[in-house]
Structures are given as structure tokens and as C-alpha cells.
């Protein structure tokens, strides 16, 4: 038998195997591409959902999926969305309470750094010293109150890390003030101050003392 005829069945088998392998590879590549596109679309929908949460849309329904991992991801993200919404609601309520106190109570809340520069300055009692809430922002407490050395001295003590309580007379108004150093993420010195207008109480106490003389 000629060699070509003898090897003809083997060559046929090899060609069939090569064609089968090529077809399997083509099918696997096509299936992988389709699966990748399906997963990509699903991931894209979840990305859109996360972006909606970042924009404050917490009511948008989550996409449904028959894949267990995607369902677990949706549950986790749903809980995260609910937690963020609850925190925002708590923050809004806290801000409303803070605003109610600031707008109605006779006090001033302020914050300054190691140089005395004010980054917060607001409160109803600012009227007593002739300042507007934003008028002093960015200015130095040491410049604003240079005529009141006890205020500057206590501010320096607070910058050094000491919590300070003191009574001061600013013009015709009297204030009970507390300076409290607070830690910051960048290790810079920050001091929170709360000054309560006690002018009426001081006048009443002085009136009682005068009456008892």
C-alpha cells in the first residue's frame, strides 16, 4: 500500500481534530465575549446605582439578578444606602437643633487656629459686641480683641492645650467663655470657643449687692 494511502485516515483524523479544536476555541471565545458583555452591563447598572446614591437618590430600585453574588452585592449596597440616608437625616435634625440654638440663645460659637485666625464665628450674641457672623471670619482673634488682654491670654492658654473657663467684660456686655482645644486630623491646633452673654445676670447680681449695702 502506498505511504500516502496508508496515512490518509490519520491525516483525516488530524484535520477533523484541528477543525473541532478551532470550532471549540471559536465557541469558547464567543461565549466568553457574550458573558463578559453581560457581566459588563450588569456591573454598569450597579455603577449607575452607586452613582445615584452618591447624588442623593436613595429611592432608585436596585437591578434584579439571578446571580447570587450580584444579589448579595445589591443587599449590601442597599443597606449602605439606608445607613447613609439615616445619617443624613440625623445630620439634618442636628443642624436644625444647632440653628435653633444659634438663632435664639444669647451666645457666640467660634473656632480659631494656633494663630488665632477665626474659621467659625456665629451666634445671636454677636450683636452685643457689634459684629456680624461673617465679618470676623479669617481675621485674628488677637487683633479683634487686642483691647481685652484677658481674652488673648486665655486664648493662648487654650492653644497650648488647656481648657479655659473665664468671665470677661467686653464693653457693656459680660460673657462667660469656655475655650476647648480639639484634636484635628492634620494635627493642627484648633480651639472651639463658646461665649454666653450673662450681662443681665451680672447686672442683677450687682443690683442685689447694691441693695444689701
mmCIF file with all atom_site columns, N, CA and C in Angstrom, residues 64-92:
data_model
loop_
_atom_site.group_PDB
_atom_site.id
_atom_site.type_symbol
_atom_site.label_atom_id
_atom_site.label_alt_id
_atom_site.label_comp_id
_atom_site.label_asym_id
_atom_site.label_entity_id
_atom_site.label_seq_id
_atom_site.pdbx_PDB_ins_code
_atom_site.Cartn_x
_atom_site.Cartn_y
_atom_site.Cartn_z
_atom_site.occupancy
_atom_site.B_iso_or_equiv
_atom_site.pdbx_formal_charge
_atom_site.auth_seq_id
_atom_site.auth_comp_id
_atom_site.auth_asym_id
_atom_site.auth_atom_id
_atom_site.pdbx_PDB_model_num
ATOM 1  N N  . UNK A 1 64 ? -32.448 43.631 39.444 1.00 0.00 ? 64 UNK A N  1
ATOM 2  C CA . UNK A 1 64 ? -32.567 42.244 39.877 1.00 0.00 ? 64 UNK A CA 1
ATOM 3  C C  . UNK A 1 64 ? -31.602 41.373 39.095 1.00 0.00 ? 64 UNK A C  1
ATOM 4  N N  . UNK A 1 65 ? -31.134 40.329 39.731 1.00 0.00 ? 65 UNK A N  1
ATOM 5  C CA . UNK A 1 65 ? -30.182 39.426 39.102 1.00 0.00 ? 65 UNK A CA 1
ATOM 6  C C  . UNK A 1 65 ? -30.389 38.017 39.640 1.00 0.00 ? 65 UNK A C  1
ATOM 7  N N  . UNK A 1 66 ? -30.166 37.038 38.749 1.00 0.00 ? 66 UNK A N  1
ATOM 8  C CA . UNK A 1 66 ? -30.242 35.642 39.158 1.00 0.00 ? 66 UNK A CA 1
ATOM 9  C C  . UNK A 1 66 ? -28.895 35.111 39.642 1.00 0.00 ? 66 UNK A C  1
ATOM 10 N N  . UNK A 1 67 ? -27.899 35.960 39.581 1.00 0.00 ? 67 UNK A N  1
ATOM 11 C CA . UNK A 1 67 ? -26.568 35.562 40.048 1.00 0.00 ? 67 UNK A CA 1
ATOM 12 C C  . UNK A 1 67 ? -26.460 35.871 41.542 1.00 0.00 ? 67 UNK A C  1
ATOM 13 N N  . UNK A 1 68 ? -26.119 34.885 42.330 1.00 0.00 ? 68 UNK A N  1
ATOM 14 C CA . UNK A 1 68 ? -26.111 35.020 43.784 1.00 0.00 ? 68 UNK A CA 1
ATOM 15 C C  . UNK A 1 68 ? -25.181 36.121 44.250 1.00 0.00 ? 68 UNK A C  1
ATOM 16 N N  . UNK A 1 69 ? -24.006 36.229 43.636 1.00 0.00 ? 69 UNK A N  1
ATOM 17 C CA . UNK A 1 69 ? -23.046 37.247 44.058 1.00 0.00 ? 69 UNK A CA 1
ATOM 18 C C  . UNK A 1 69 ? -23.587 38.657 43.820 1.00 0.00 ? 69 UNK A C  1
ATOM 19 N N  . UNK A 1 70 ? -24.272 38.849 42.685 1.00 0.00 ? 70 UNK A N  1
ATOM 20 C CA . UNK A 1 70 ? -24.841 40.161 42.402 1.00 0.00 ? 70 UNK A CA 1
ATOM 21 C C  . UNK A 1 70 ? -25.988 40.486 43.366 1.00 0.00 ? 70 UNK A C  1
ATOM 22 N N  . UNK A 1 71 ? -26.783 39.484 43.713 1.00 0.00 ? 71 UNK A N  1
ATOM 23 C CA . UNK A 1 71 ? -27.848 39.698 44.695 1.00 0.00 ? 71 UNK A CA 1
ATOM 24 C C  . UNK A 1 71 ? -27.265 40.082 46.047 1.00 0.00 ? 71 UNK A C  1
ATOM 25 N N  . UNK A 1 72 ? -26.173 39.414 46.451 1.00 0.00 ? 72 UNK A N  1
ATOM 26 C CA . UNK A 1 72 ? -25.529 39.752 47.724 1.00 0.00 ? 72 UNK A CA 1
ATOM 27 C C  . UNK A 1 72 ? -24.971 41.168 47.675 1.00 0.00 ? 72 UNK A C  1
ATOM 28 N N  . UNK A 1 73 ? -24.390 41.541 46.523 1.00 0.00 ? 73 UNK A N  1
ATOM 29 C CA . UNK A 1 73 ? -23.870 42.902 46.373 1.00 0.00 ? 73 UNK A CA 1
ATOM 30 C C  . UNK A 1 73 ? -24.999 43.922 46.471 1.00 0.00 ? 73 UNK A C  1
ATOM 31 N N  . UNK A 1 74 ? -26.141 43.625 45.845 1.00 0.00 ? 74 UNK A N  1
ATOM 32 C CA . UNK A 1 74 ? -27.281 44.537 45.902 1.00 0.00 ? 74 UNK A CA 1
ATOM 33 C C  . UNK A 1 74 ? -27.779 44.704 47.338 1.00 0.00 ? 74 UNK A C  1
ATOM 34 N N  . UNK A 1 75 ? -27.819 43.598 48.104 1.00 0.00 ? 75 UNK A N  1
ATOM 35 C CA . UNK A 1 75 ? -28.250 43.689 49.501 1.00 0.00 ? 75 UNK A CA 1
ATOM 36 C C  . UNK A 1 75 ? -27.297 44.565 50.318 1.00 0.00 ? 75 UNK A C  1
ATOM 37 N N  . UNK A 1 76 ? -25.997 44.356 50.124 1.00 0.00 ? 76 UNK A N  1
ATOM 38 C CA . UNK A 1 76 ? -25.011 45.146 50.869 1.00 0.00 ? 76 UNK A CA 1
ATOM 39 C C  . UNK A 1 76 ? -25.111 46.630 50.510 1.00 0.00 ? 76 UNK A C  1
ATOM 40 N N  . UNK A 1 77 ? -25.222 46.918 49.220 1.00 0.00 ? 77 UNK A N  1
ATOM 41 C CA . UNK A 1 77 ? -25.327 48.312 48.798 1.00 0.00 ? 77 UNK A CA 1
ATOM 42 C C  . UNK A 1 77 ? -26.643 48.933 49.249 1.00 0.00 ? 77 UNK A C  1
ATOM 43 N N  . UNK A 1 78 ? -27.699 48.121 49.293 1.00 0.00 ? 78 UNK A N  1
ATOM 44 C CA . UNK A 1 78 ? -28.970 48.636 49.795 1.00 0.00 ? 78 UNK A CA 1
ATOM 45 C C  . UNK A 1 78 ? -28.886 49.023 51.262 1.00 0.00 ? 78 UNK A C  1
ATOM 46 N N  . UNK A 1 79 ? -28.213 48.198 52.061 1.00 0.00 ? 79 UNK A N  1
ATOM 47 C CA . UNK A 1 79 ? -28.024 48.543 53.470 1.00 0.00 ? 79 UNK A CA 1
ATOM 48 C C  . UNK A 1 79 ? -27.150 49.778 53.613 1.00 0.00 ? 79 UNK A C  1
ATOM 49 N N  . UNK A 1 80 ? -26.124 49.889 52.764 1.00 0.00 ? 80 UNK A N  1
ATOM 50 C CA . UNK A 1 80 ? -25.277 51.071 52.803 1.00 0.00 ? 80 UNK A CA 1
ATOM 51 C C  . UNK A 1 80 ? -26.086 52.318 52.465 1.00 0.00 ? 80 UNK A C  1
ATOM 52 N N  . UNK A 1 81 ? -26.956 52.222 51.457 1.00 0.00 ? 81 UNK A N  1
ATOM 53 C CA . UNK A 1 81 ? -27.793 53.355 51.076 1.00 0.00 ? 81 UNK A CA 1
ATOM 54 C C  . UNK A 1 81 ? -28.712 53.774 52.216 1.00 0.00 ? 81 UNK A C  1
ATOM 55 N N  . UNK A 1 82 ? -29.317 52.788 52.886 1.00 0.00 ? 82 UNK A N  1
ATOM 56 C CA . UNK A 1 82 ? -30.202 53.104 54.015 1.00 0.00 ? 82 UNK A CA 1
ATOM 57 C C  . UNK A 1 82 ? -29.434 53.751 55.155 1.00 0.00 ? 82 UNK A C  1
ATOM 58 N N  . UNK A 1 83 ? -28.220 53.254 55.425 1.00 0.00 ? 83 UNK A N  1
ATOM 59 C CA . UNK A 1 83 ? -27.411 53.834 56.503 1.00 0.00 ? 83 UNK A CA 1
ATOM 60 C C  . UNK A 1 83 ? -27.024 55.273 56.184 1.00 0.00 ? 83 UNK A C  1
ATOM 61 N N  . UNK A 1 84 ? -26.650 55.536 54.924 1.00 0.00 ? 84 UNK A N  1
ATOM 62 C CA . UNK A 1 84 ? -26.292 56.905 54.540 1.00 0.00 ? 84 UNK A CA 1
ATOM 63 C C  . UNK A 1 84 ? -27.489 57.830 54.668 1.00 0.00 ? 84 UNK A C  1
ATOM 64 N N  . UNK A 1 85 ? -28.665 57.365 54.236 1.00 0.00 ? 85 UNK A N  1
ATOM 65 C CA . UNK A 1 85 ? -29.867 58.189 54.321 1.00 0.00 ? 85 UNK A CA 1
ATOM 66 C C  . UNK A 1 85 ? -30.213 58.504 55.777 1.00 0.00 ? 85 UNK A C  1
ATOM 67 N N  . UNK A 1 86 ? -30.101 57.503 56.661 1.00 0.00 ? 86 UNK A N  1
ATOM 68 C CA . UNK A 1 86 ? -30.390 57.740 58.074 1.00 0.00 ? 86 UNK A CA 1
ATOM 69 C C  . UNK A 1 86 ? -29.399 58.736 58.674 1.00 0.00 ? 86 UNK A C  1
ATOM 70 N N  . UNK A 1 87 ? -28.119 58.612 58.308 1.00 0.00 ? 87 UNK A N  1
ATOM 71 C CA . UNK A 1 87 ? -27.124 59.550 58.833 1.00 0.00 ? 87 UNK A CA 1
ATOM 72 C C  . UNK A 1 87 ? -27.400 60.963 58.332 1.00 0.00 ? 87 UNK A C  1
ATOM 73 N N  . UNK A 1 88 ? -27.785 61.088 57.080 1.00 0.00 ? 88 UNK A N  1
ATOM 74 C CA . UNK A 1 88 ? -28.102 62.416 56.558 1.00 0.00 ? 88 UNK A CA 1
ATOM 75 C C  . UNK A 1 88 ? -29.313 63.015 57.267 1.00 0.00 ? 88 UNK A C  1
ATOM 76 N N  . UNK A 1 89 ? -30.309 62.189 57.549 1.00 0.00 ? 89 UNK A N  1
ATOM 77 C CA . UNK A 1 89 ? -31.476 62.680 58.275 1.00 0.00 ? 89 UNK A CA 1
ATOM 78 C C  . UNK A 1 89 ? -31.103 63.099 59.692 1.00 0.00 ? 89 UNK A C  1
ATOM 79 N N  . UNK A 1 90 ? -30.258 62.293 60.351 1.00 0.00 ? 90 UNK A N  1
ATOM 80 C CA . UNK A 1 90 ? -29.794 62.661 61.690 1.00 0.00 ? 90 UNK A CA 1
ATOM 81 C C  . UNK A 1 90 ? -29.000 63.957 61.649 1.00 0.00 ? 90 UNK A C  1
ATOM 82 N N  . UNK A 1 91 ? -28.152 64.096 60.620 1.00 0.00 ? 91 UNK A N  1
ATOM 83 C CA . UNK A 1 91 ? -27.359 65.314 60.481 1.00 0.00 ? 91 UNK A CA 1
ATOM 84 C C  . UNK A 1 91 ? -28.247 66.529 60.252 1.00 0.00 ? 91 UNK A C  1
ATOM 85 N N  . UNK A 1 92 ? -29.305 66.355 59.437 1.00 0.00 ? 92 UNK A N  1
ATOM 86 C CA . UNK A 1 92 ? -30.227 67.469 59.185 1.00 0.00 ? 92 UNK A CA 1
ATOM 87 C C  . UNK A 1 92 ? -30.954 67.872 60.459 1.00 0.00 ? 92 UNK A C  1
#
